[in-house]
Coordinates of C-alpha atoms in Angstrom, one line a residue:
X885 CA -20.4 5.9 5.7
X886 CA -17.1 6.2 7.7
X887 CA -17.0 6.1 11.5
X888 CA -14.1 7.2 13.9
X889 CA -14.6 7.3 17.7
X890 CA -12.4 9.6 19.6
X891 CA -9.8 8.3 21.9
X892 CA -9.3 9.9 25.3
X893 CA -5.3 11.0 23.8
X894 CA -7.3 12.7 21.6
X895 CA -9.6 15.3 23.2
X896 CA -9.8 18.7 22.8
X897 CA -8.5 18.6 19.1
X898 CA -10.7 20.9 16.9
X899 CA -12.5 18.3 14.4
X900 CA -10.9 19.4 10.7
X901 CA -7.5 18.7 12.1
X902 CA -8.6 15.3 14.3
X903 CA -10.0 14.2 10.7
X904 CA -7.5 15.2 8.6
X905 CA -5.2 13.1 10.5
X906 CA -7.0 10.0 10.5
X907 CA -8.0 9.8 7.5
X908 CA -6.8 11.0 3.9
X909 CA -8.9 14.0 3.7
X910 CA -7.7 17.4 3.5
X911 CA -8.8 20.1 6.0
X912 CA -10.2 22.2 3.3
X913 CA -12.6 18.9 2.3
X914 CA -13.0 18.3 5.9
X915 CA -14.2 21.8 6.2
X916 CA -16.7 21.9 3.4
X917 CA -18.0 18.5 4.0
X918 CA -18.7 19.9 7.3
X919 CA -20.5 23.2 6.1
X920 CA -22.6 20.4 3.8
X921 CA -23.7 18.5 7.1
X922 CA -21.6 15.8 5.5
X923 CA -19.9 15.1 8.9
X924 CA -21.4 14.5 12.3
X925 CA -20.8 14.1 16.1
X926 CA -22.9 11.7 17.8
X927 CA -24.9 12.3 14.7
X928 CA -25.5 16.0 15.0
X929 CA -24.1 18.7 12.8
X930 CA -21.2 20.1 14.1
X931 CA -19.1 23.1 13.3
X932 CA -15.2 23.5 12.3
X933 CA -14.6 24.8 15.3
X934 CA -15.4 21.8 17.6
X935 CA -13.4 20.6 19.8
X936 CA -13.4 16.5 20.3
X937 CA -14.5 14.8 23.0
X938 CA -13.4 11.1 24.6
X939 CA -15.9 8.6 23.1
X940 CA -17.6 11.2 20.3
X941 CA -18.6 9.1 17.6
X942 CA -17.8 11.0 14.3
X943 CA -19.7 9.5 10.9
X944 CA -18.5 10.8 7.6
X945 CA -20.7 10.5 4.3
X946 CA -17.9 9.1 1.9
X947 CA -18.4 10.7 -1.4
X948 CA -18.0 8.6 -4.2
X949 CA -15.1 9.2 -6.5
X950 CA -15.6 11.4 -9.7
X951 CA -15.6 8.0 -12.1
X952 CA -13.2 8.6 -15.1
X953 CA -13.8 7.3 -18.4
X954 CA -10.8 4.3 -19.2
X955 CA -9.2 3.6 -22.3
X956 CA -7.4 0.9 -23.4
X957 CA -3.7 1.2 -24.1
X958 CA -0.9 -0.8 -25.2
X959 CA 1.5 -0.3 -22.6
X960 CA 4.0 -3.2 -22.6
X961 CA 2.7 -5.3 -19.7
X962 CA 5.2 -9.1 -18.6
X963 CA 2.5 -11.3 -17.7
X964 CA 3.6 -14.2 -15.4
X965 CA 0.3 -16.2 -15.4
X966 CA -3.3 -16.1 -17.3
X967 CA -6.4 -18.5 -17.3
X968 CA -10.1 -17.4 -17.6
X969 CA -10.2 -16.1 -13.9
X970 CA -6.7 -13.8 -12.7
X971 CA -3.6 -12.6 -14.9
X972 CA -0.9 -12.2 -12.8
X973 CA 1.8 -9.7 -13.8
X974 CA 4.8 -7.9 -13.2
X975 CA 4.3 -4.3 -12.7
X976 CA 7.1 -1.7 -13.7
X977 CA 8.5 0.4 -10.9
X978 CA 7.3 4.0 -12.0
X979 CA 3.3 2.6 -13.0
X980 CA 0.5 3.9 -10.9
X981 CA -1.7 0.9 -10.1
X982 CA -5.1 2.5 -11.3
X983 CA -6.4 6.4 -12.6
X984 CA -6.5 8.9 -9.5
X985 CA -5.9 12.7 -9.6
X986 CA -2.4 13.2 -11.7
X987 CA -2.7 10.0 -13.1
X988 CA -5.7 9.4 -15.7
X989 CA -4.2 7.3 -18.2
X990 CA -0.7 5.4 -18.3
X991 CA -1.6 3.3 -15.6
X992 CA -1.7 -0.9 -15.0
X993 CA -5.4 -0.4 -15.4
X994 CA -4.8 0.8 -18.9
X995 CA -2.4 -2.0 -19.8
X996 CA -4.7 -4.9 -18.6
X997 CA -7.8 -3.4 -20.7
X998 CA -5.7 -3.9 -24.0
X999 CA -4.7 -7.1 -22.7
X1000 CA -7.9 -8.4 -21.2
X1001 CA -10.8 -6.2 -22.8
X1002 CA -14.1 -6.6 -21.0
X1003 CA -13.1 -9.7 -18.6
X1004 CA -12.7 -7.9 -16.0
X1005 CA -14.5 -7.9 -12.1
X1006 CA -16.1 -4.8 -11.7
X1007 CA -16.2 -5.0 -8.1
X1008 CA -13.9 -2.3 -7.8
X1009 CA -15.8 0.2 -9.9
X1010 CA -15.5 1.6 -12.7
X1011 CA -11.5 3.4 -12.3
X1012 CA -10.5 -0.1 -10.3
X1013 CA -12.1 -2.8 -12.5
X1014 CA -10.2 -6.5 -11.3
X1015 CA -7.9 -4.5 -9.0
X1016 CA -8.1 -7.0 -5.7
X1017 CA -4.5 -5.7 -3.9
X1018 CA -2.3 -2.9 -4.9
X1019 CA 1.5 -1.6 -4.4
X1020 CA 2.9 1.6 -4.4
X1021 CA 4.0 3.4 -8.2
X1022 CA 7.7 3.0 -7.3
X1023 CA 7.1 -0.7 -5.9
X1024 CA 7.8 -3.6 -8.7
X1025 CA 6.7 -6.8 -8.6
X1026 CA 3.9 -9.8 -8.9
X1027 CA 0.0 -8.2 -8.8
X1028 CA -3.1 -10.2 -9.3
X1029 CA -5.9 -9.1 -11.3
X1030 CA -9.5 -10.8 -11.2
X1031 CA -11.2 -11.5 -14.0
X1032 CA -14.0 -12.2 -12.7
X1033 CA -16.3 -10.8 -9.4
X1034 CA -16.4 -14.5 -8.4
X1035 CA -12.6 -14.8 -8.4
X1036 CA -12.3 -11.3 -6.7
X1037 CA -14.6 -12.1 -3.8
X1038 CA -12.1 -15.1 -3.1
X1039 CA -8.8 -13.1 -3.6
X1040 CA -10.3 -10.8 -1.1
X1041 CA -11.2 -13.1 1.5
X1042 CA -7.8 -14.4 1.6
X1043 CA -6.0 -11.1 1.6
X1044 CA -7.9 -10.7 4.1
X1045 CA -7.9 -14.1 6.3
X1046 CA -3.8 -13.3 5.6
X1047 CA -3.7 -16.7 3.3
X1048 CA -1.8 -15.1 0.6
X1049 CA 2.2 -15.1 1.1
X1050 CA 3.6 -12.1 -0.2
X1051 CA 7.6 -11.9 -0.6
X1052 CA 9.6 -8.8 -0.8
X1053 CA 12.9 -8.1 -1.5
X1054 CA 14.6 -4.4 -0.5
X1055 CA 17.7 -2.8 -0.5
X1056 CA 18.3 -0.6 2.7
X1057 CA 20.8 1.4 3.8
X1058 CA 22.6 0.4 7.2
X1059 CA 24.4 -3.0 8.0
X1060 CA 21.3 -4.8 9.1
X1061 CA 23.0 -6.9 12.4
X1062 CA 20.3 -9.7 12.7
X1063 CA 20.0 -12.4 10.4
X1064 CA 16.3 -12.5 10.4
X1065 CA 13.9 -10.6 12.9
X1066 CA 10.2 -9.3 12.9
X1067 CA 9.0 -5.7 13.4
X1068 CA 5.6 -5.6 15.0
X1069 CA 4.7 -1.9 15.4
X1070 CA 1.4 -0.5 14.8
X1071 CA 0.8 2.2 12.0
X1072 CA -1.1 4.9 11.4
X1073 CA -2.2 8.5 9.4
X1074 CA 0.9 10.8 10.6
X1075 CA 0.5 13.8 12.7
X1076 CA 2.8 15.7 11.1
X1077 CA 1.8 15.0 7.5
X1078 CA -1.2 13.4 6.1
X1079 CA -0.4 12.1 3.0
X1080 CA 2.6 9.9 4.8
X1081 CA 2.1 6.9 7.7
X1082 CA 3.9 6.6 10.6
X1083 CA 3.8 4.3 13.9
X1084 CA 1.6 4.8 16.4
X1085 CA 0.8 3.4 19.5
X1086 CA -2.8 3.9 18.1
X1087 CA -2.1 2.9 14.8
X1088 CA -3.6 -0.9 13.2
X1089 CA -1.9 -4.2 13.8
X1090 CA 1.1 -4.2 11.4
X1091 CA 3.8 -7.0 11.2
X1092 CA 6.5 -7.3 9.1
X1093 CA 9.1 -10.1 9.3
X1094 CA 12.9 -9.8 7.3
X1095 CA 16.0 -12.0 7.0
X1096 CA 19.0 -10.9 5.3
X1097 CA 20.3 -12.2 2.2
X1098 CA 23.2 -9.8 1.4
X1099 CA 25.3 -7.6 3.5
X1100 CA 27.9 -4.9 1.8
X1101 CA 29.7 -2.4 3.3
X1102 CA 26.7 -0.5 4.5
X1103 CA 24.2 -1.7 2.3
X1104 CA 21.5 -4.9 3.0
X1105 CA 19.4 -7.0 0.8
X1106 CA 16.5 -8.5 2.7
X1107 CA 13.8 -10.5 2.4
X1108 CA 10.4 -9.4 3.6
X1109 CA 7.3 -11.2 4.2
X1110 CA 4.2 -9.4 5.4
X1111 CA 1.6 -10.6 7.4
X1112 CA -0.6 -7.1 7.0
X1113 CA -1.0 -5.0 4.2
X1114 CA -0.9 -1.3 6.2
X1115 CA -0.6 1.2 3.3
X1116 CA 3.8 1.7 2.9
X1117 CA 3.9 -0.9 5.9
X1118 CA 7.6 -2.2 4.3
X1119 CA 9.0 1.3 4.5
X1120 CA 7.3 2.9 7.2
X1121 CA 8.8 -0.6 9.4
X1122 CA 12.3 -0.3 8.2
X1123 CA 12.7 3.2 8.2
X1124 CA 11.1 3.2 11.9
X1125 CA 14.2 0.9 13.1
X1126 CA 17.2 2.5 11.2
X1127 CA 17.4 0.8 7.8
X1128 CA 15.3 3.2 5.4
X1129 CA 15.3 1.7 1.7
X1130 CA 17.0 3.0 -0.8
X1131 CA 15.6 5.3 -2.8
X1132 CA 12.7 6.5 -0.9
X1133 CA 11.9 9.5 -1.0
X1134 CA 9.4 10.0 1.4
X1135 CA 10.9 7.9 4.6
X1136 CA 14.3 8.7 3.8
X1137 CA 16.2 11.2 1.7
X1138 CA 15.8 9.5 -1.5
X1139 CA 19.9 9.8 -1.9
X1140 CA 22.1 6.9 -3.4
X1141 CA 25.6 6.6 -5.2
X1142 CA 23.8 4.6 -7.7
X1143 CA 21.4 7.7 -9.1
X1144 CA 18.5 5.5 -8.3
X1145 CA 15.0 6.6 -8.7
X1146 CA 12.1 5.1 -6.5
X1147 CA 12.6 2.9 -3.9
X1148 CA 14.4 -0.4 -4.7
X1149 CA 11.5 -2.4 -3.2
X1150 CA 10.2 -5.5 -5.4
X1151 CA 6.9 -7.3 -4.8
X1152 CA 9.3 -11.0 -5.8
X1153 CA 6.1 -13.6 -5.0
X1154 CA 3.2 -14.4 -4.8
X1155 CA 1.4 -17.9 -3.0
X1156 CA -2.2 -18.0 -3.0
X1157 CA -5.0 -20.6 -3.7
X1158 CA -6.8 -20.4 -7.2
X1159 CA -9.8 -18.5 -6.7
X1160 CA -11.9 -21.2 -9.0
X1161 CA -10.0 -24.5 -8.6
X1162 CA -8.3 -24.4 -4.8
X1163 CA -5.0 -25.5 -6.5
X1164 CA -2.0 -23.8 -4.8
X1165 CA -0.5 -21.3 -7.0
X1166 CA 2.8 -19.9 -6.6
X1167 CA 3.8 -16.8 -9.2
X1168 CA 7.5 -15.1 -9.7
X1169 CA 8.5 -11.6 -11.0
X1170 CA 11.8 -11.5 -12.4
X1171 CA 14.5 -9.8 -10.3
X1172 CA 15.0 -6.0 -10.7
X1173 CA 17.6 -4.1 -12.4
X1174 CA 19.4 -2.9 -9.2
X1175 CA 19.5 -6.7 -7.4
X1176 CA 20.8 -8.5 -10.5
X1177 CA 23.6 -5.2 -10.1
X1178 CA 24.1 -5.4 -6.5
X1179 CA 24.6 -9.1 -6.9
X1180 CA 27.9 -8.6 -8.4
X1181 CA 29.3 -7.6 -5.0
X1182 CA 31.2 -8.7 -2.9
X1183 CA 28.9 -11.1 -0.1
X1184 CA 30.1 -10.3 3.6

């Protein structure tokens, strides 16, 4: 069961809309879940038409997923670390974490069953089985997988607690002027579009922190360390101050000299504590194709 209480900006929104842009549901759900008595206010039925009110309290009855049945594939998978409880790997920009509409097969999910077969947490159902963290299908980089539900509980609970260290590295457009600097700006749903974030002065706690590795003529490698995990946090934050990443098509144009596809965003490290043994781990991807390239430069 989801709950949402109404903010005083927010009154006098009618209810599908108000939903629809804080959360990832689509009107036309919204609607029907409505006709269904799947949604109420101040647990009454309501009706599309509705208009919030300061302090309503909304509760939606989540439906579960449609579960899809998994196959094993042998997708070609670099695996940076294995024992009996994670396997830590390097996902290929272009791979869809786990099977969701558009995506049933082909996916990280896939790869791990071949690699892994029935050790797997189950936690995250049956679509989602180890998955503890995700990033985006056009985001490379280090991802842990639990074995185990006993190792997933504790990969949670640090994600959570903000114990594990995640390291980015991302090629933006702009001469980034500060050597290092952090961007604390809170994110949320966007008005304008649901399936993209934005910041919002009502948004969740996000904070992002970068220093600059590389500057060319209007181009900047940085590293980025995140101390939140807000859904496209790293491009939401740098497109927010003037220095969208390259490649993205949703916060920028998706434009480059270089014909690049996807963002060039890469998930570089990983430091957490085992889940079993409290020993500190530390895990590496390799660098991407366009950093090893950019490298060549010229540093200024």
């Amino acid at each position: 069961m989801k709950k949402i209480i109404v903010n005083q900006n927010d009154i006098g929104k009618r209810i599908d809309s108000y939903i629809a842009t804080n959360t990832e549901l689509s009107r036309t759900n919204i609607q029907r879940l409505i006709e269904e008595r799947k949604i109420l206010v101040n647990l009454k039925n309501t009706k599309v038409s509705y208009k919030v009110q300061e302090n309503d309290e909304i509760t939606i009855e989540e439906e579960k997923p449609k579960e899809t049945s998994l196959k094993a594939q042998n997708i070609p998978i670099q695996v940076l670390y294995e024992d009996n409880d994670i396997i830590v790997v390097n996902k290929p920009k272009g791979m869809v974490v786990h099977p969701a509409n558009g995506n049933p097969d082909g996916t990280l999910v896939n790869a791990i069953m071949a690699i892994c077969k029935d050790s797997l947490s189950g936690i995250g159902g049956e679509i989602r089985p180890g998955i503890v963290h995700r990033i985006d299908k056009d985001t490379s980089g280090v991802l842990i997988i639990a074995k185990n539900d006993k190792a997933h509980i504790n990969l949670s609970e640090q994600i959570k607690n903000h114990e594990v260290e995640k390291t980015y590295i991302a090629l933006v457009r702009g001469l980034v002027k500060e050597n290092e600097a952090t961007i604390n700006m809170p994110i949320g749903r966007s008005t304008k579009d649901r399936k993209k974030m934005a910041v919002r002065k009502d948004g969740k706690n996000a904070i992002t922190h970068f220093k600059v590795l590389k500057r060319f003529d209007n181009y900047t490698i940085l590293e980025i360390k995140i101390e939140t995990g807000r859904t496209h946090q790293i491009r939401v934050h740098l497109s927010e101050i003037g220095y969208p990443i390259i490649g993205d098509e949703v916060y920028s144009n998706g434009k480059n000299e270089w014909g690049i596809k996807g963002q060039c965003l890469h998930a570089k490290s990983l430091r957490f504590k085992h889940p079993t043994t409290g020993k500190e781990m530390y895990v590496e991807a390799e660098l991407p194709e366009w950093s090893i390239e950019m490298s060549l430069f010229d540093q200024k």
